[in-house]
PDB file of C-alpha atoms in Angstrom:
ATOM      1  CA  MET A   1     -27.327  -1.486 283.291  1.00 44.00           C
ATOM      2  CA  ALA A   2     -25.996  -0.246 286.499  1.00 59.00           C
ATOM      3  CA  ASN A   3     -22.669  -0.773 288.461  1.00 63.00           C
ATOM      4  CA  LEU A   4     -20.677  -3.452 287.666  1.00 64.00           C
ATOM      5  CA  THR A   5     -20.983  -6.773 289.727  1.00 65.00           C
ATOM      6  CA  ALA A   6     -18.554  -8.764 288.139  1.00 68.00           C
ATOM      7  CA  GLN A   7     -15.959  -7.815 285.491  1.00 75.00           C
ATOM      8  CA  THR A   8     -16.806  -6.579 282.046  1.00 79.00           C
ATOM      9  CA  SER A   9     -15.511  -8.044 279.078  1.00 85.00           C
ATOM     10  CA  LEU A  10     -12.507  -5.985 277.672  1.00 92.00           C
ATOM     11  CA  ARG A  11     -10.800  -6.004 274.544  1.00 94.00           C
ATOM     12  CA  VAL A  12      -7.607  -3.867 273.429  1.00 96.00           C
ATOM     13  CA  LEU A  13      -7.146  -2.495 270.153  1.00 96.00           C
ATOM     14  CA  GLY A  14      -3.229  -2.281 269.550  1.00 96.00           C
ATOM     15  CA  GLU A  15      -1.322  -2.018 272.733  1.00 96.00           C
ATOM     16  CA  ALA A  16      -2.351  -1.453 276.357  1.00 97.00           C
ATOM     17  CA  TYR A  17      -0.808   1.023 278.719  1.00 97.00           C
ATOM     18  CA  THR A  18      -1.165   0.119 282.183  1.00 97.00           C
ATOM     19  CA  GLU A  19      -0.036   1.729 285.461  1.00 97.00           C
ATOM     20  CA  LYS A  20      -0.406   0.689 289.239  1.00 97.00           C
ATOM     21  CA  TRP A  21      -1.940   3.342 291.722  1.00 96.00           C
ATOM     22  CA  ILE A  22      -2.914   2.852 295.152  1.00 96.00           C
ATOM     23  CA  MET A  23      -6.691   2.360 296.125  1.00 95.00           C
ATOM     24  CA  ASP A  24      -8.361   4.954 298.320  1.00 93.00           C
ATOM     25  CA  THR A  25      -9.438   3.359 301.497  1.00 93.00           C
ATOM     26  CA  THR A  26     -11.960   6.129 303.202  1.00 90.00           C
ATOM     27  CA  ALA A  27     -14.534   3.948 302.237  1.00 89.00           C
ATOM     28  CA  ALA A  28     -14.672   0.359 301.270  1.00 91.00           C
ATOM     29  CA  HIS A  29     -14.543  -0.611 297.441  1.00 90.00           C
ATOM     30  CA  VAL A  30     -15.001  -3.667 295.374  1.00 91.00           C
ATOM     31  CA  VAL A  31     -13.551  -2.852 292.216  1.00 92.00           C
ATOM     32  CA  TYR A  32     -14.259  -4.883 288.874  1.00 90.00           C
ATOM     33  CA  MET A  33     -12.133  -5.094 285.679  1.00 92.00           C
ATOM     34  CA  GLY A  34     -14.046  -2.345 283.284  1.00 90.00           C
ATOM     35  CA  THR A  35     -14.794  -0.048 286.462  1.00 89.00           C
ATOM     36  CA  PRO A  36     -13.939   3.660 285.905  1.00 89.00           C
ATOM     37  CA  MET A  37     -11.494   5.051 288.292  1.00 91.00           C
ATOM     38  CA  PHE A  38     -10.799   8.350 289.336  1.00 88.00           C
ATOM     39  CA  MET A  39      -9.179  10.697 292.160  1.00 87.00           C
ATOM     40  CA  ASP A  40     -11.878  12.091 294.431  1.00 78.00           C
ATOM     41  CA  GLN A  41     -10.141  15.533 295.111  1.00 74.00           C
ATOM     42  CA  SER A  42     -12.898  16.297 298.407  1.00 73.00           C
ATOM     43  CA  VAL A  43     -11.753  12.865 299.712  1.00 75.00           C
ATOM     44  CA  ASP A  44      -8.308  12.238 298.917  1.00 69.00           C
ATOM     45  CA  THR A  45      -5.815  13.548 296.603  1.00 72.00           C
ATOM     46  CA  GLU A  46      -3.161  11.010 295.788  1.00 86.00           C
ATOM     47  CA  ASN A  47      -5.333   7.597 295.462  1.00 91.00           C
ATOM     48  CA  VAL A  48      -8.216   6.022 293.486  1.00 93.00           C
ATOM     49  CA  ALA A  49     -11.511   5.026 293.740  1.00 90.00           C
ATOM     50  CA  PRO A  50     -14.159   3.711 291.479  1.00 89.00           C
ATOM     51  CA  PHE A  51     -16.910   5.806 290.023  1.00 82.00           C
ATOM     52  CA  ILE A  52     -20.220   4.411 290.761  1.00 74.00           C
ATOM     53  CA  SER A  53     -23.449   5.551 290.536  1.00 67.00           C
ATOM     54  CA  THR A  54     -24.077   6.854 294.088  1.00 66.00           C
ATOM     55  CA  LEU A  55     -21.182   9.332 293.399  1.00 66.00           C
ATOM     56  CA  GLU A  56     -20.820  12.888 292.059  1.00 68.00           C
ATOM     57  CA  VAL A  57     -18.258  13.899 290.200  1.00 70.00           C
ATOM     58  CA  GLU A  58     -17.120  17.173 291.245  1.00 70.00           C
ATOM     59  CA  THR A  59     -15.043  20.215 289.371  1.00 72.00           C
ATOM     60  CA  ASN A  60     -11.750  19.067 290.691  1.00 76.00           C
ATOM     61  CA  ASP A  61     -12.195  15.246 290.158  1.00 79.00           C
ATOM     62  CA  VAL A  62      -9.689  13.623 287.969  1.00 84.00           C
ATOM     63  CA  PHE A  63     -10.595  10.796 285.725  1.00 86.00           C
ATOM     64  CA  ILE A  64      -7.394   8.528 285.686  1.00 93.00           C
ATOM     65  CA  GLY A  65      -8.119   5.398 284.139  1.00 94.00           C
ATOM     66  CA  ILE A  66     -10.212   1.855 284.090  1.00 94.00           C
ATOM     67  CA  ALA A  67      -9.496  -0.992 286.601  1.00 95.00           C
ATOM     68  CA  ALA A  68      -7.557  -3.722 284.195  1.00 96.00           C
ATOM     69  CA  GLU A  69      -8.104  -5.808 287.353  1.00 95.00           C
ATOM     70  CA  ASN A  70     -10.536  -7.085 290.258  1.00 95.00           C
ATOM     71  CA  LYS A  71      -9.408  -5.380 293.948  1.00 95.00           C
ATOM     72  CA  SER A  72     -11.024  -4.835 297.052  1.00 95.00           C
ATOM     73  CA  VAL A  73     -10.472  -2.945 299.777  1.00 95.00           C
ATOM     74  CA  THR A  74     -11.836  -2.048 303.269  1.00 96.00           C
ATOM     75  CA  ILE A  75     -12.566   0.888 305.124  1.00 95.00           C
ATOM     76  CA  GLY A  76     -10.082   2.660 306.567  1.00 93.00           C
ATOM     77  CA  ALA A  77      -7.147  -0.112 305.561  1.00 94.00           C
ATOM     78  CA  ILE A  78      -3.856   1.084 305.137  1.00 94.00           C
ATOM     79  CA  GLU A  79      -3.685   2.494 302.010  1.00 93.00           C
ATOM     80  CA  ASN A  80      -1.108   0.162 300.181  1.00 96.00           C
ATOM     81  CA  THR A  81      -3.165  -1.362 297.869  1.00 96.00           C
ATOM     82  CA  GLU A  82      -2.470  -1.384 294.364  1.00 97.00           C
ATOM     83  CA  ILE A  83      -5.098  -1.750 291.250  1.00 97.00           C
ATOM     84  CA  GLU A  84      -3.569  -1.749 287.709  1.00 98.00           C
ATOM     85  CA  LEU A  85      -5.291   0.691 285.561  1.00 97.00           C
ATOM     86  CA  TYR A  86      -5.412   0.934 281.838  1.00 97.00           C
ATOM     87  CA  MET A  87      -4.425   4.367 280.730  1.00 96.00           C
ATOM     88  CA  PHE A  88      -3.809   6.792 278.013  1.00 96.00           C
ATOM     89  CA  PRO A  89      -3.118   5.992 275.123  1.00 96.00           C
ATOM     90  CA  THR A  90      -4.865   2.915 275.389  1.00 97.00           C
ATOM     91  CA  VAL A  91      -7.387   1.963 272.897  1.00 97.00           C
ATOM     92  CA  LEU A  92     -10.072  -0.443 275.104  1.00 95.00           C
ATOM     93  CA  GLY A  93     -12.970  -2.226 273.737  1.00 93.00           C
ATOM     94  CA  PHE A  94     -16.376  -2.286 275.900  1.00 90.00           C
ATOM     95  CA  TYR A  95     -18.982  -4.440 274.995  1.00 87.00           C
ATOM     96  CA  HIS A  96     -21.730  -1.961 274.449  1.00 79.00           C
ATOM     97  CA  PRO A  97     -24.130  -2.614 271.874  1.00 68.00           C
ATOM     98  CA  THR A  98     -27.064  -0.055 272.357  1.00 76.00           C
ATOM     99  CA  VAL A  99     -25.115   3.477 272.986  1.00 78.00           C
ATOM    100  CA  PHE A 100     -22.531   3.639 270.015  1.00 85.00           C
ATOM    101  CA  THR A 101     -23.848   1.717 267.501  1.00 86.00           C
ATOM    102  CA  SER A 102     -21.714   2.140 264.415  1.00 89.00           C
ATOM    103  CA  ASP A 103     -18.292   4.235 263.141  1.00 91.00           C
ATOM    104  CA  VAL A 104     -20.895   7.303 262.510  1.00 92.00           C
ATOM    105  CA  ASP A 105     -20.107   7.670 266.297  1.00 90.00           C
ATOM    106  CA  CYS A 106     -16.214   8.080 265.742  1.00 93.00           C
ATOM    107  CA  GLY A 107     -15.031  11.090 267.765  1.00 93.00           C
ATOM    108  CA  LYS A 108     -17.909  11.429 269.826  1.00 90.00           C
ATOM    109  CA  ALA A 109     -17.366  12.269 274.025  1.00 88.00           C
ATOM    110  CA  VAL A 110     -17.547   8.792 275.744  1.00 87.00           C
ATOM    111  CA  TYR A 111     -19.016   9.299 279.597  1.00 83.00           C
ATOM    112  CA  MET A 112     -19.628   6.924 282.181  1.00 79.00           C
ATOM    113  CA  GLU A 113     -23.061   7.071 283.770  1.00 74.00           C
ATOM    114  CA  ASP A 114     -22.156   4.580 286.295  1.00 65.00           C
ATOM    115  CA  SER A 115     -19.579   1.559 286.291  1.00 61.00           C
ATOM    116  CA  GLY A 116     -21.432  -0.269 283.856  1.00 62.00           C
ATOM    117  CA  LEU A 117     -23.144   2.166 281.303  1.00 64.00           C
ATOM    118  CA  MET A 118     -21.593   4.618 278.464  1.00 67.00           C
ATOM    119  CA  VAL A 119     -23.704   7.701 277.399  1.00 69.00           C
ATOM    120  CA  GLY A 120     -22.769  10.113 275.159  1.00 68.00           C
ATOM    121  CA  VAL A 121     -24.084  13.081 277.291  1.00 64.00           C
ATOM    122  CA  ALA A 122     -22.073  14.942 279.546  1.00 60.00           C
ATOM    123  CA  SER A 123     -22.995  16.254 283.069  1.00 55.00           C
ATOM    124  CA  VAL A 124     -26.575  16.542 284.006  1.00 49.00           C
ATOM    125  CA  ALA A 125     -25.915  13.612 286.341  1.00 54.00           C
ATOM    126  CA  ASN A 126     -22.074  14.573 286.737  1.00 69.00           C
ATOM    127  CA  HIS A 127     -20.743  11.981 284.606  1.00 74.00           C
ATOM    128  CA  PRO A 128     -17.018  11.484 284.363  1.00 78.00           C
ATOM    129  CA  TYR A 129     -15.635  12.093 280.819  1.00 82.00           C
ATOM    130  CA  ILE A 130     -13.690   9.124 280.095  1.00 88.00           C
ATOM    131  CA  GLY A 131     -12.405   9.532 276.201  1.00 91.00           C
ATOM    132  CA  ARG A 132     -13.658   9.754 272.923  1.00 93.00           C
ATOM    133  CA  VAL A 133     -15.033   6.945 270.311  1.00 93.00           C
ATOM    134  CA  HIS A 134     -12.316   5.553 268.158  1.00 96.00           C
ATOM    135  CA  ARG A 135     -14.205   2.600 266.269  1.00 95.00           C
ATOM    136  CA  VAL A 136     -17.473   0.346 266.789  1.00 94.00           C
ATOM    137  CA  ILE A 137     -16.731  -2.875 265.894  1.00 93.00           C
ATOM    138  CA  GLY A 138     -19.669  -5.398 266.260  1.00 90.00           C
ATOM    139  CA  ASP A 139     -21.211  -4.919 269.786  1.00 88.00           C
ATOM    140  CA  TYR A 140     -17.797  -3.485 271.381  1.00 91.00           C
ATOM    141  CA  VAL A 141     -17.268   0.249 271.289  1.00 91.00           C
ATOM    142  CA  TYR A 142     -13.439   0.856 271.505  1.00 94.00           C
ATOM    143  CA  VAL A 143     -12.625   4.035 273.366  1.00 94.00           C
ATOM    144  CA  ALA A 144      -9.430   6.271 272.917  1.00 97.00           C
ATOM    145  CA  LEU A 145      -8.904   6.655 276.822  1.00 95.00           C
ATOM    146  CA  SER A 146      -8.279  10.349 277.981  1.00 92.00           C
ATOM    147  CA  ARG A 147      -5.179  11.216 279.718  1.00 90.00           C
ATOM    148  CA  PRO A 148      -5.577  11.921 283.652  1.00 85.00           C
ATOM    149  CA  PHE A 149      -8.793  14.616 283.212  1.00 71.00           C
ATOM    150  CA  ILE A 150      -9.838  17.217 285.852  1.00 71.00           C
ATOM    151  CA  ASN A 151     -13.771  17.379 285.369  1.00 66.00           C
ATOM    152  CA  ILE A 152     -13.925  21.033 285.081  1.00 59.00           C
ATOM    153  CA  ASN A 153     -17.476  20.871 283.883  1.00 56.00           C
ATOM    154  CA  ALA A 154     -19.101  18.784 286.257  1.00 52.00           C
ATOM    155  CA  GLY A 155     -20.482  19.957 289.560  1.00 49.00           C
TER     156      GLY A 155
END
């Protein structure tokens, strides 16, 4: 799988917690529901941007949440476009039948390789940590999303 090109199928286990955040416009972004969002501290210390495979997570970057809607911004636009994000303590189900396959994976760390692919391994490619496996039900991996998290082991 590669970066998302359309919204992904998500399921919520229990109750969803969401917040609205302002999107960074130092670059144009097209965000699809299910995209991990982070604060790229080397670019913008207040607003969120999507994590995609061409970005490198650095030690001060902060995982914020998962996009709960589709949204886009143009480069240089006024930074007032809000995007709703699923955040801690939401347990969010991602369709992923191959990476984590059963409840034996409960508690394992979850990282994103790009906006559409989970991996269970950190950091060689600077994958952002998003949370821990809560359950695997069918082809869905339910991830207990992390609190906003500084990726201190990246870079």
